[in-house]
PDB file of C-alpha atoms and ligand atoms in Angstrom:
ATOM      1  CA  MET A   1       0.235   0.224   0.273  1.00  0.00           C
ATOM      2  CA  PHE A   2       1.301   3.659  -0.949  1.00  0.00           C
ATOM      3  CA  ARG A   3       0.229   6.856  -1.245  1.00  0.00           C
ATOM      4  CA  ILE A   4       1.952   9.238  -3.712  1.00  0.00           C
ATOM      5  CA  GLU A   5       3.008  13.530  -2.574  1.00  0.00           C
ATOM      6  CA  PRO A   6       4.727  15.446  -5.370  1.00  0.00           C
ATOM      7  CA  ILE A   7       7.285  17.290  -3.245  1.00  0.00           C
ATOM      8  CA  SER A   8       6.538  21.056  -3.254  1.00  0.00           C
ATOM      9  CA  SER A   9       8.710  22.229  -1.011  1.00  0.00           C
ATOM     10  CA  PHE A  10      10.824  20.927   1.984  1.00  0.00           C
ATOM     11  CA  ASP A  11       8.685  22.006   5.368  1.00  0.00           C
ATOM     12  CA  SER A  12       6.767  18.613   6.206  1.00  0.00           C
ATOM     13  CA  PRO A  13       8.331  16.978   9.015  1.00  0.00           C
ATOM     14  CA  GLU A  14       8.319  13.484   7.122  1.00  0.00           C
ATOM     15  CA  LEU A  15      11.463  14.763   4.938  1.00  0.00           C
ATOM     16  CA  ARG A  16      13.204  15.589   7.828  1.00  0.00           C
ATOM     17  CA  PRO A  17      15.365  12.343   8.031  1.00  0.00           C
ATOM     18  CA  TYR A  18      16.321  12.828   4.260  1.00  0.00           C
ATOM     19  CA  ALA A  19      17.127  16.717   5.243  1.00  0.00           C
ATOM     20  CA  THR A  20      19.716  14.981   7.825  1.00  0.00           C
ATOM     21  CA  MET A  21      21.315  12.676   5.649  1.00  0.00           C
ATOM     22  CA  ARG A  22      24.865  13.912   7.334  1.00  0.00           C
ATOM     23  CA  ARG A  23      23.843  13.613  11.036  1.00  0.00           C
ATOM     24  CA  PRO A  24      23.284   9.881  11.017  1.00  0.00           C
ATOM     25  CA  ALA A  25      23.075  10.135  14.974  1.00  0.00           C
ATOM     26  CA  GLU A  26      19.664  11.848  15.090  1.00  0.00           C
ATOM     27  CA  HIS A  27      18.609   8.684  12.409  1.00  0.00           C
ATOM     28  CA  GLU A  28      19.880   6.098  15.542  1.00  0.00           C
ATOM     29  CA  THR A  29      18.150   7.646  18.419  1.00  0.00           C
ATOM     30  CA  GLN A  30      14.513   7.822  16.321  1.00  0.00           C
ATOM     31  CA  GLY A  31      15.066   3.956  15.423  1.00  0.00           C
ATOM     32  CA  ILE A  32      15.326   5.149  11.432  1.00  0.00           C
ATOM     33  CA  PHE A  33      17.849   4.351   8.693  1.00  0.00           C
ATOM     34  CA  VAL A  34      17.988   5.581   4.970  1.00  0.00           C
ATOM     35  CA  ALA A  35      18.790   3.626   2.130  1.00  0.00           C
ATOM     36  CA  GLU A  36      20.318   5.151  -0.747  1.00  0.00           C
ATOM     37  CA  GLY A  37      19.904   3.826  -4.627  1.00  0.00           C
ATOM     38  CA  THR A  38      17.849   1.657  -7.015  1.00  0.00           C
ATOM     39  CA  LYS A  39      19.188  -1.753  -5.597  1.00  0.00           C
ATOM     40  CA  VAL A  40      19.491  -1.131  -1.766  1.00  0.00           C
ATOM     41  CA  VAL A  41      15.672   0.717  -1.934  1.00  0.00           C
ATOM     42  CA  ARG A  42      14.100  -2.597  -4.015  1.00  0.00           C
ATOM     43  CA  ARG A  43      16.237  -4.975  -1.435  1.00  0.00           C
ATOM     44  CA  LEU A  44      14.646  -2.815   1.591  1.00  0.00           C
ATOM     45  CA  LEU A  45      11.323  -2.977  -0.171  1.00  0.00           C
ATOM     46  CA  GLU A  46      11.419  -6.752  -1.006  1.00  0.00           C
ATOM     47  CA  SER A  47      12.671  -7.417   3.002  1.00  0.00           C
ATOM     48  CA  HIS A  48      10.694  -7.617   5.978  1.00  0.00           C
ATOM     49  CA  PHE A  49      11.566  -4.852   7.758  1.00  0.00           C
ATOM     50  CA  ALA A  50       9.366  -1.657   8.410  1.00  0.00           C
ATOM     51  CA  VAL A  51       9.406   1.104   5.444  1.00  0.00           C
ATOM     52  CA  VAL A  52       8.220   4.404   6.450  1.00  0.00           C
ATOM     53  CA  SER A  53       8.673   6.696   3.049  1.00  0.00           C
ATOM     54  CA  VAL A  54      10.288   6.553  -0.210  1.00  0.00           C
ATOM     55  CA  VAL A  55      11.621   9.460  -2.210  1.00  0.00           C
ATOM     56  CA  LEU A  56      12.046   9.158  -5.661  1.00  0.00           C
ATOM     57  CA  PRO A  57      11.594  10.674  -9.158  1.00  0.00           C
ATOM     58  CA  GLU A  58       8.654  10.114 -11.258  1.00  0.00           C
ATOM     59  CA  LYS A  59      10.638   8.167 -14.321  1.00  0.00           C
ATOM     60  CA  TRP A  60      10.951   5.392 -11.492  1.00  0.00           C
ATOM     61  CA  LEU A  61       7.964   5.044 -10.163  1.00  0.00           C
ATOM     62  CA  ASP A  62       6.371   2.280 -12.803  1.00  0.00           C
ATOM     63  CA  ASP A  63       9.543  -0.040 -11.612  1.00  0.00           C
ATOM     64  CA  PHE A  64       8.768   0.330  -8.169  1.00  0.00           C
ATOM     65  CA  ARG A  65       5.178  -0.158  -8.182  1.00  0.00           C
ATOM     66  CA  PRO A  66       4.508  -3.574  -7.947  1.00  0.00           C
ATOM     67  CA  LEU A  67       6.770  -3.629  -4.780  1.00  0.00           C
ATOM     68  CA  LEU A  68       5.358  -0.741  -3.155  1.00  0.00           C
ATOM     69  CA  GLU A  69       1.827  -2.055  -4.015  1.00  0.00           C
ATOM     70  CA  ALA A  70       2.954  -5.551  -2.386  1.00  0.00           C
ATOM     71  CA  ARG A  71       4.016  -3.988   0.813  1.00  0.00           C
ATOM     72  CA  PRO A  72       1.642  -4.562   3.781  1.00  0.00           C
ATOM     73  CA  GLU A  73       2.003  -1.078   5.114  1.00  0.00           C
ATOM     74  CA  GLN A  74       1.219   2.209   4.267  1.00  0.00           C
ATOM     75  CA  ILE A  75       3.720   3.934   2.638  1.00  0.00           C
ATOM     76  CA  THR A  76       4.127   7.239   1.781  1.00  0.00           C
ATOM     77  CA  VAL A  77       6.375   8.054  -1.762  1.00  0.00           C
ATOM     78  CA  TYR A  78       7.829  11.714  -1.999  1.00  0.00           C
ATOM     79  CA  LEU A  79       8.102  12.308  -6.032  1.00  0.00           C
ATOM     80  CA  ALA A  80      11.361  15.090  -6.598  1.00  0.00           C
ATOM     81  CA  GLU A  81      12.872  15.347  -9.417  1.00  0.00           C
ATOM     82  CA  LYS A  82      17.190  14.180  -8.773  1.00  0.00           C
ATOM     83  CA  GLN A  83      18.036  18.005  -8.599  1.00  0.00           C
ATOM     84  CA  PHE A  84      15.393  18.818  -6.278  1.00  0.00           C
ATOM     85  CA  LEU A  85      16.442  16.755  -3.918  1.00  0.00           C
ATOM     86  CA  GLU A  86      19.952  17.194  -3.926  1.00  0.00           C
ATOM     87  CA  THR A  87      18.784  20.420  -2.062  1.00  0.00           C
ATOM     88  CA  LEU A  88      17.038  18.939   0.198  1.00  0.00           C
ATOM     89  CA  VAL A  89      19.827  16.249   1.489  1.00  0.00           C
ATOM     90  CA  GLY A  90      22.655  18.787   0.420  1.00  0.00           C
ATOM     91  CA  PHE A  91      24.837  16.675  -2.094  1.00  0.00           C
ATOM     92  CA  SER A  92      24.615  15.057  -5.199  1.00  0.00           C
ATOM     93  CA  MET A  93      22.909  11.874  -5.829  1.00  0.00           C
ATOM     94  CA  PHE A  94      23.723   9.102  -8.561  1.00  0.00           C
ATOM     95  CA  GLN A  95      19.883   7.889  -9.436  1.00  0.00           C
ATOM     96  CA  GLY A  96      17.822  10.300  -6.387  1.00  0.00           C
ATOM     97  CA  VAL A  97      15.830   7.168  -5.079  1.00  0.00           C
ATOM     98  CA  LEU A  98      15.947   6.896  -1.234  1.00  0.00           C
ATOM     99  CA  ALA A  99      14.264   5.477   1.677  1.00  0.00           C
ATOM    100  CA  VAL A 100      13.392   5.586   5.103  1.00  0.00           C
ATOM    101  CA  GLY A 101      13.139   1.993   6.918  1.00  0.00           C
ATOM    102  CA  LYS A 102      13.054   1.181  10.749  1.00  0.00           C
ATOM    103  CA  ILE A 103      15.798  -0.325  12.891  1.00  0.00           C
ATOM    104  CA  PRO A 104      14.421  -3.606  13.720  1.00  0.00           C
ATOM    105  CA  PRO A 105      13.811  -4.109  17.246  1.00  0.00           C
ATOM    106  CA  PRO A 106      17.382  -6.239  19.007  1.00  0.00           C
ATOM    107  CA  VAL A 107      17.792  -9.705  18.716  1.00  0.00           C
ATOM    108  CA  SER A 108      19.109 -11.695  22.088  1.00  0.00           C
ATOM    109  CA  LEU A 109      22.024 -13.752  21.941  1.00  0.00           C
ATOM    110  CA  ASP A 110      19.599 -16.274  23.338  1.00  0.00           C
ATOM    111  CA  ASP A 111      17.103 -16.139  20.037  1.00  0.00           C
ATOM    112  CA  ILE A 112      20.582 -16.508  17.393  1.00  0.00           C
ATOM    113  CA  LEU A 113      22.168 -19.995  20.078  1.00  0.00           C
ATOM    114  CA  SER A 114      18.918 -21.654  20.036  1.00  0.00           C
ATOM    115  CA  ASN A 115      16.518 -20.588  16.304  1.00  0.00           C
ATOM    116  CA  ASN A 116      19.502 -21.079  14.294  1.00  0.00           C
ATOM    117  CA  ARG A 117      20.937 -24.290  12.455  1.00  0.00           C
ATOM    118  CA  LYS A 118      24.203 -25.962  13.827  1.00  0.00           C
ATOM    119  CA  PRO A 119      27.198 -25.702  13.384  1.00  0.00           C
ATOM    120  CA  LEU A 120      26.674 -21.977  14.200  1.00  0.00           C
ATOM    121  CA  LEU A 121      28.609 -19.395  12.049  1.00  0.00           C
ATOM    122  CA  LEU A 122      28.787 -15.849  13.693  1.00  0.00           C
ATOM    123  CA  VAL A 123      30.573 -12.730  12.964  1.00  0.00           C
ATOM    124  CA  ALA A 124      31.560 -10.179  16.143  1.00  0.00           C
ATOM    125  CA  VAL A 125      33.132  -6.609  15.549  1.00  0.00           C
ATOM    126  CA  ASP A 126      35.421  -4.795  17.791  1.00  0.00           C
ATOM    127  CA  ALA A 127      36.329  -1.133  16.920  1.00  0.00           C
ATOM    128  CA  LEU A 128      35.009  -1.002  13.741  1.00  0.00           C
ATOM    129  CA  THR A 129      33.979   2.801  13.542  1.00  0.00           C
ATOM    130  CA  ASN A 130      34.375   3.042   9.412  1.00  0.00           C
ATOM    131  CA  ALA A 131      31.012   2.603   8.091  1.00  0.00           C
ATOM    132  CA  GLU A 132      32.147   1.283   4.922  1.00  0.00           C
ATOM    133  CA  ASN A 133      33.903  -1.223   5.790  1.00  0.00           C
ATOM    134  CA  LEU A 134      31.547  -2.313   8.254  1.00  0.00           C
ATOM    135  CA  GLY A 135      28.888  -2.361   5.399  1.00  0.00           C
ATOM    136  CA  ALA A 136      31.342  -4.696   2.999  1.00  0.00           C
ATOM    137  CA  LEU A 137      31.973  -7.063   5.944  1.00  0.00           C
ATOM    138  CA  VAL A 138      28.066  -7.361   6.150  1.00  0.00           C
ATOM    139  CA  ARG A 139      28.118  -8.166   2.524  1.00  0.00           C
ATOM    140  CA  ASN A 140      30.498 -11.005   2.941  1.00  0.00           C
ATOM    141  CA  CYS A 141      28.714 -12.235   6.170  1.00  0.00           C
ATOM    142  CA  VAL A 142      25.246 -12.500   3.928  1.00  0.00           C
ATOM    143  CA  ALA A 143      27.569 -14.298   0.947  1.00  0.00           C
ATOM    144  CA  PHE A 144      29.027 -16.346   3.489  1.00  0.00           C
ATOM    145  CA  ASP A 145      25.769 -17.933   5.244  1.00  0.00           C
ATOM    146  CA  VAL A 146      26.775 -16.307   8.496  1.00  0.00           C
ATOM    147  CA  GLN A 147      23.905 -16.346  10.938  1.00  0.00           C
ATOM    148  CA  ALA A 148      24.328 -13.024  13.293  1.00  0.00           C
ATOM    149  CA  LEU A 149      26.605 -10.266  13.080  1.00  0.00           C
ATOM    150  CA  ILE A 150      28.077  -9.011  16.922  1.00  0.00           C
ATOM    151  CA  VAL A 151      28.362  -5.583  16.801  1.00  0.00           C
ATOM    152  CA  GLY A 152      30.706  -4.410  19.756  1.00  0.00           C
ATOM    153  CA  GLU A 153      29.900  -1.313  22.028  1.00  0.00           C
ATOM    154  CA  THR A 154      32.774   0.676  20.188  1.00  0.00           C
ATOM    155  CA  SER A 155      31.834   0.035  16.489  1.00  0.00           C
ATOM    156  CA  SER A 156      29.441   1.980  14.390  1.00  0.00           C
ATOM    157  CA  SER A 157      26.177   0.673  13.970  1.00  0.00           C
ATOM    158  CA  PRO A 158      25.723  -1.474  10.273  1.00  0.00           C
ATOM    159  CA  PHE A 159      22.543   1.021  10.212  1.00  0.00           C
ATOM    160  CA  LEU A 160      24.319   4.300   9.063  1.00  0.00           C
ATOM    161  CA  ARG A 161      23.599   5.087   5.987  1.00  0.00           C
ATOM    162  CA  ARG A 162      27.178   4.416   4.356  1.00  0.00           C
ATOM    163  CA  ALA A 163      27.055   1.044   5.924  1.00  0.00           C
ATOM    164  CA  VAL A 164      23.767   0.117   4.556  1.00  0.00           C
ATOM    165  CA  ARG A 165      24.736   1.215   1.025  1.00  0.00           C
ATOM    166  CA  ASN A 166      28.093  -0.725   1.317  1.00  0.00           C
ATOM    167  CA  SER A 167      26.263  -4.083   2.340  1.00  0.00           C
ATOM    168  CA  MET A 168      24.414  -3.255  -0.831  1.00  0.00           C
ATOM    169  CA  GLY A 169      20.977  -4.042   1.245  1.00  0.00           C
ATOM    170  CA  THR A 170      21.763  -7.400   2.530  1.00  0.00           C
ATOM    171  CA  ILE A 171      22.091  -6.220   5.909  1.00  0.00           C
ATOM    172  CA  PHE A 172      18.615  -6.665   4.977  1.00  0.00           C
ATOM    173  CA  GLN A 173      18.743 -10.489   5.241  1.00  0.00           C
ATOM    174  CA  LEU A 174      21.382 -10.613   8.790  1.00  0.00           C
ATOM    175  CA  SER A 175      20.779 -10.861  11.981  1.00  0.00           C
ATOM    176  CA  VAL A 176      22.568  -8.205  14.008  1.00  0.00           C
ATOM    177  CA  ILE A 177      22.904  -8.104  17.641  1.00  0.00           C
ATOM    178  CA  GLU A 178      24.253  -4.102  18.670  1.00  0.00           C
ATOM    179  CA  LEU A 179      25.652  -4.550  22.320  1.00  0.00           C
ATOM    180  CA  ALA A 180      25.429  -1.102  22.532  1.00  0.00           C
ATOM    181  CA  LYS A 181      21.519  -0.859  22.387  1.00  0.00           C
ATOM    182  CA  LEU A 182      20.634  -4.184  24.357  1.00  0.00           C
ATOM    183  CA  GLY A 183      17.630  -3.323  26.347  1.00  0.00           C
ATOM    184  CA  LEU A 184      17.930  -5.226  30.337  1.00  0.00           C
ATOM    185  CA  ARG A 185      15.254  -8.172  29.028  1.00  0.00           C
ATOM    186  CA  HIS A 186      18.162  -8.776  26.476  1.00  0.00           C
ATOM    187  CA  ARG A 187      20.646  -9.743  28.634  1.00  0.00           C
ATOM    188  CA  PHE A 188      22.704 -12.979  29.341  1.00  0.00           C
ATOM    189  CA  LYS A 189      20.581 -15.318  31.669  1.00  0.00           C
ATOM    190  CA  THR A 190      23.964 -15.462  33.654  1.00  0.00           C
ATOM    191  CA  LYS A 191      24.277 -11.735  34.036  1.00  0.00           C
ATOM    192  CA  PRO A 192      20.581 -10.793  34.555  1.00  0.00           C
ATOM    193  CA  HIS A 193      22.261  -7.792  36.983  1.00  0.00           C
ATOM    194  CA  ALA A 194      24.684  -6.503  34.653  1.00  0.00           C
ATOM    195  CA  THR A 195      24.273  -3.146  33.511  1.00  0.00           C
ATOM    196  CA  LYS A 196      26.482  -2.392  30.456  1.00  0.00           C
ATOM    197  CA  LEU A 197      27.383  -5.277  28.029  1.00  0.00           C
ATOM    198  CA  ILE A 198      30.540  -5.815  26.256  1.00  0.00           C
ATOM    199  CA  LEU A 199      32.151  -7.780  23.472  1.00  0.00           C
ATOM    200  CA  ALA A 200      34.774  -9.501  25.912  1.00  0.00           C
ATOM    201  CA  GLU A 201      31.813 -10.593  28.305  1.00  0.00           C
ATOM    202  CA  CYS A 202      29.549 -11.557  25.371  1.00  0.00           C
ATOM    203  CA  LEU A 203      32.621 -13.713  23.619  1.00  0.00           C
ATOM    204  CA  GLN A 204      33.114 -15.160  27.214  1.00  0.00           C
ATOM    205  CA  GLU A 205      29.239 -16.157  27.863  1.00  0.00           C
ATOM    206  CA  LEU A 206      29.496 -17.480  23.923  1.00  0.00           C
ATOM    207  CA  ARG A 207      32.251 -19.776  25.260  1.00  0.00           C
ATOM    208  CA  ALA A 208      30.613 -20.975  27.975  1.00  0.00           C
ATOM    209  CA  ARG A 209      27.835 -21.862  25.733  1.00  0.00           C
ATOM    210  CA  GLY A 210      30.131 -23.862  23.262  1.00  0.00           C
ATOM    211  CA  VAL A 211      31.002 -21.639  20.587  1.00  0.00           C
ATOM    212  CA  ARG A 212      34.850 -21.177  19.443  1.00  0.00           C
ATOM    213  CA  CYS A 213      35.820 -17.407  19.552  1.00  0.00           C
ATOM    214  CA  ILE A 214      38.466 -16.906  17.163  1.00  0.00           C
ATOM    215  CA  ALA A 215      40.200 -13.558  16.573  1.00  0.00           C
ATOM    216  CA  ALA A 216      41.413 -12.951  13.307  1.00  0.00           C
ATOM    217  CA  HIS A 217      44.906 -10.943  14.012  1.00  0.00           C
ATOM    218  CA  PRO A 218      47.478 -10.370  11.200  1.00  0.00           C
ATOM    219  CA  HIS A 219      49.616  -9.936  14.246  1.00  0.00           C
ATOM    220  CA  THR A 220      50.489 -13.996  15.443  1.00  0.00           C
ATOM    221  CA  ASP A 221      52.789 -16.543  14.249  1.00  0.00           C
ATOM    222  CA  ASN A 222      51.131 -19.220  16.634  1.00  0.00           C
ATOM    223  CA  LYS A 223      48.456 -20.257  14.158  1.00  0.00           C
ATOM    224  CA  PHE A 224      47.585 -19.262  10.102  1.00  0.00           C
ATOM    225  CA  LEU A 225      44.650 -19.680   8.748  1.00  0.00           C
ATOM    226  CA  SER A 226      45.221 -23.090   6.772  1.00  0.00           C
ATOM    227  CA  GLN A 227      45.418 -24.899  10.272  1.00  0.00           C
ATOM    228  CA  ALA A 228      42.003 -22.940  11.762  1.00  0.00           C
ATOM    229  CA  ASP A 229      39.088 -24.981  12.030  1.00  0.00           C
ATOM    230  CA  PHE A 230      36.118 -23.476  11.968  1.00  0.00           C
ATOM    231  CA  THR A 231      33.817 -27.033  11.559  1.00  0.00           C
ATOM    232  CA  SER A 232      32.380 -26.613  14.875  1.00  0.00           C
ATOM    233  CA  ASP A 233      30.437 -23.547  16.500  1.00  0.00           C
ATOM    234  CA  CYS A 234      32.477 -20.772  16.167  1.00  0.00           C
ATOM    235  CA  CYS A 235      32.189 -16.856  15.948  1.00  0.00           C
ATOM    236  CA  ILE A 236      35.488 -15.250  14.208  1.00  0.00           C
ATOM    237  CA  VAL A 237      36.154 -11.980  15.260  1.00  0.00           C
ATOM    238  CA  PHE A 238      37.229  -8.873  13.659  1.00  0.00           C
ATOM    239  CA  GLY A 239      38.823  -5.803  14.734  1.00  0.00           C
ATOM    240  CA  GLY A 240      39.077  -2.137  13.523  1.00  0.00           C
ATOM    241  CA  GLU A 241      40.795  -0.061  11.349  1.00  0.00           C
ATOM    242  CA  GLY A 242      43.521   1.618  13.530  1.00  0.00           C
ATOM    243  CA  ASP A 243      44.372  -0.704  16.412  1.00  0.00           C
ATOM    244  CA  GLY A 244      42.733  -3.794  15.461  1.00  0.00           C
ATOM    245  CA  ILE A 245      41.473  -6.240  18.006  1.00  0.00           C
ATOM    246  CA  SER A 246      41.459  -4.696  21.721  1.00  0.00           C
ATOM    247  CA  LYS A 247      43.649  -6.202  24.413  1.00  0.00           C
ATOM    248  CA  PRO A 248      40.359  -7.244  26.491  1.00  0.00           C
ATOM    249  CA  VAL A 249      38.567  -8.785  23.025  1.00  0.00           C
ATOM    250  CA  LEU A 250      41.499 -10.637  22.201  1.00  0.00           C
ATOM    251  CA  GLU A 251      41.852 -12.197  25.208  1.00  0.00           C
ATOM    252  CA  ALA A 252      38.453 -13.171  25.623  1.00  0.00           C
ATOM    253  CA  CYS A 253      38.813 -15.725  22.084  1.00  0.00           C
ATOM    254  CA  ASP A 254      39.955 -19.349  22.120  1.00  0.00           C
ATOM    255  CA  ASP A 255      42.302 -18.641  19.109  1.00  0.00           C
ATOM    256  CA  ALA A 256      44.075 -15.731  17.247  1.00  0.00           C
ATOM    257  CA  VAL A 257      44.823 -16.538  13.956  1.00  0.00           C
ATOM    258  CA  ALA A 258      46.393 -14.563  10.718  1.00  0.00           C
ATOM    259  CA  ILE A 259      46.350 -14.636   7.193  1.00  0.00           C
ATOM    260  CA  PRO A 260      49.771 -14.837   6.027  1.00  0.00           C
ATOM    261  CA  MET A 261      51.368 -11.794   4.404  1.00  0.00           C
ATOM    262  CA  PRO A 262      55.431 -10.321   3.431  1.00  0.00           C
ATOM    263  CA  PRO A 263      56.717  -8.276   6.370  1.00  0.00           C
ATOM    264  CA  ALA A 264      55.862  -5.091   4.409  1.00  0.00           C
ATOM    265  CA  VAL A 265      52.685  -5.616   4.721  1.00  0.00           C
ATOM    266  CA  ASP A 266      50.819  -4.414   8.035  1.00  0.00           C
ATOM    267  CA  SER A 267      47.434  -6.238   7.545  1.00  0.00           C
ATOM    268  CA  LEU A 268      44.689  -6.406   5.441  1.00  0.00           C
ATOM    269  CA  ASN A 269      41.659  -4.494   4.743  1.00  0.00           C
ATOM    270  CA  VAL A 270      38.940  -6.022   7.218  1.00  0.00           C
ATOM    271  CA  GLY A 271      36.398  -6.515   4.321  1.00  0.00           C
ATOM    272  CA  ALA A 272      39.161  -7.822   2.651  1.00  0.00           C
ATOM    273  CA  ALA A 273      40.150 -10.464   5.785  1.00  0.00           C
ATOM    274  CA  ALA A 274      36.393 -11.347   6.426  1.00  0.00           C
ATOM    275  CA  ALA A 275      35.867 -12.516   3.260  1.00  0.00           C
ATOM    276  CA  VAL A 276      38.968 -14.791   3.371  1.00  0.00           C
ATOM    277  CA  PHE A 277      38.614 -15.705   6.900  1.00  0.00           C
ATOM    278  CA  LEU A 278      34.466 -16.645   5.829  1.00  0.00           C
ATOM    279  CA  TYR A 279      35.414 -18.086   2.101  1.00  0.00           C
ATOM    280  CA  GLU A 280      38.193 -20.682   4.166  1.00  0.00           C
ATOM    281  CA  ALA A 281      34.958 -21.324   6.919  1.00  0.00           C
ATOM    282  CA  ALA A 282      32.532 -21.626   4.307  1.00  0.00           C
ATOM    283  CA  ARG A 283      35.198 -24.461   2.457  1.00  0.00           C
ATOM    284  CA  GLN A 284      35.673 -26.499   5.653  1.00  0.00           C
ATOM    285  CA  ARG A 285      32.252 -26.699   6.469  1.00  0.00           C
ATOM    286  CA  ARG A 286      31.007 -28.051   2.897  1.00  0.00           C
ATOM    287  CA  LYS A 287      33.025 -30.785   3.173  1.00  0.00           C
ATOM    288  CA  THR A 288      31.909 -31.966   6.773  1.00  0.00           C
TER     289      THR A 288
HETATM  290  C1  LIG B   1      43.090  -3.236   8.846  1.00  0.00           C
HETATM  291  S1  LIG B   1      43.335  -4.371   9.996  1.00  0.00           S
HETATM  292  C2  LIG B   1      43.522  -3.747  11.330  1.00  0.00           C
HETATM  293  C3  LIG B   1      45.525  -3.145  11.608  1.00  0.00           C
HETATM  294  C4  LIG B   1      45.708  -2.703  12.611  1.00  0.00           C
HETATM  295  N1  LIG B   1      46.978  -1.879  12.446  1.00  0.00           N
HETATM  296  C5  LIG B   1      46.001  -3.846  13.231  1.00  0.00           C
HETATM  297  O1  LIG B   1      47.443  -4.352  13.687  1.00  0.00           O
HETATM  298  O2  LIG B   1      46.196  -5.404  13.663  1.00  0.00           O
HETATM  299  C6  LIG B   1      41.246  -4.389  10.498  1.00  0.00           C
HETATM  300  C7  LIG B   1      41.104  -5.909  10.961  1.00  0.00           C
HETATM  301  O3  LIG B   1      41.215  -7.130   9.789  1.00  0.00           O
HETATM  302  C8  LIG B   1      41.927  -8.169  10.088  1.00  0.00           C
HETATM  303  N2  LIG B   1      42.996  -8.656   8.974  1.00  0.00           N
HETATM  304  C9  LIG B   1      43.583  -7.802   8.457  1.00  0.00           C
HETATM  305  N3  LIG B   1      44.435  -8.315   8.361  1.00  0.00           N
HETATM  306  C10 LIG B   1      44.609  -9.337   8.400  1.00  0.00           C
HETATM  307  C11 LIG B   1      45.496 -10.861   8.745  1.00  0.00           C
HETATM  308  N4  LIG B   1      46.511 -10.739   7.625  1.00  0.00           N
HETATM  309  N5  LIG B   1      45.259 -11.949   9.553  1.00  0.00           N
HETATM  310  C12 LIG B   1      44.088 -11.449  10.391  1.00  0.00           C
HETATM  311  N6  LIG B   1      43.405 -10.605  10.252  1.00  0.00           N
HETATM  312  C13 LIG B   1      43.489  -9.934   9.972  1.00  0.00           C
HETATM  313  C14 LIG B   1      41.748  -8.149  11.472  1.00  0.00           C
HETATM  314  O4  LIG B   1      40.344  -8.506  12.672  1.00  0.00           O
HETATM  315  C15 LIG B   1      42.030  -6.856  12.040  1.00  0.00           C
HETATM  316  O5  LIG B   1      41.865  -6.216  13.097  1.00  0.00           O
END
């Protein structure tokens, strides 16, 4: 269901999310995100995520009509030419197709552990603040059948506009646990009084429940990727662009594993490292 509203001015409060695309913190507190581009908006409309509104130039309306008609909720479709829209958002766009969706309620670790097939393949990120890299990592997670992404309290949200865009909309297919957002009722049963859940604790909890936590860490000669075993329940942990995985998170893992590199190279981009690790995990799982 949808209703069409041509944009004649930018005064409407409903258009505010589009006008504040450069202030993502505002979106997060409202529990919304912005999807950008025809492919990503299409994937959002095909998903189970709630959609609030869509903005597009009239020439795209017929393309999107079947998807809009199939939606269960009432969506407002704002019609605006690309140039007009660019004055609202404050930067130039490729296609001028945008949408606002609602960030789903947090999933609990208990749900992830009990509602997925075994062996589990989870990914966690620590201090990963670059939204583009996070989006690329999300895309790899979905490509290699990861069942859930655990976002540490020092990482960016995967629902930032640039993360959603770089994930190519695959974020709509992945279960996400954002530790910074977990409410009291979602905390672990073993720590009902904890007021703040941090990634290191979460990994310890996973280990207590039989999930091996493997740090993807370039600075170890202990174990290389070809020697690692991903065939049982496991969670692969990736670090951020600056300092990589923090000491407490590294210490909370069972193992640290490196992709071997020549001495002159410090590390790979985290998206590239995730693709290599997850390919290896998927390859081993196909064999067993
Ligand atoms: C850009 S790297 C971090 C570089 C950081 N200076 C460091 O020393 O760890 C970002 C993340 O990608 C993963 N990564 C990159 N290269 C890797 C490698 N060769 N082996 C294992 N993980 C790697 C790790 O999870 C790392 O924390």
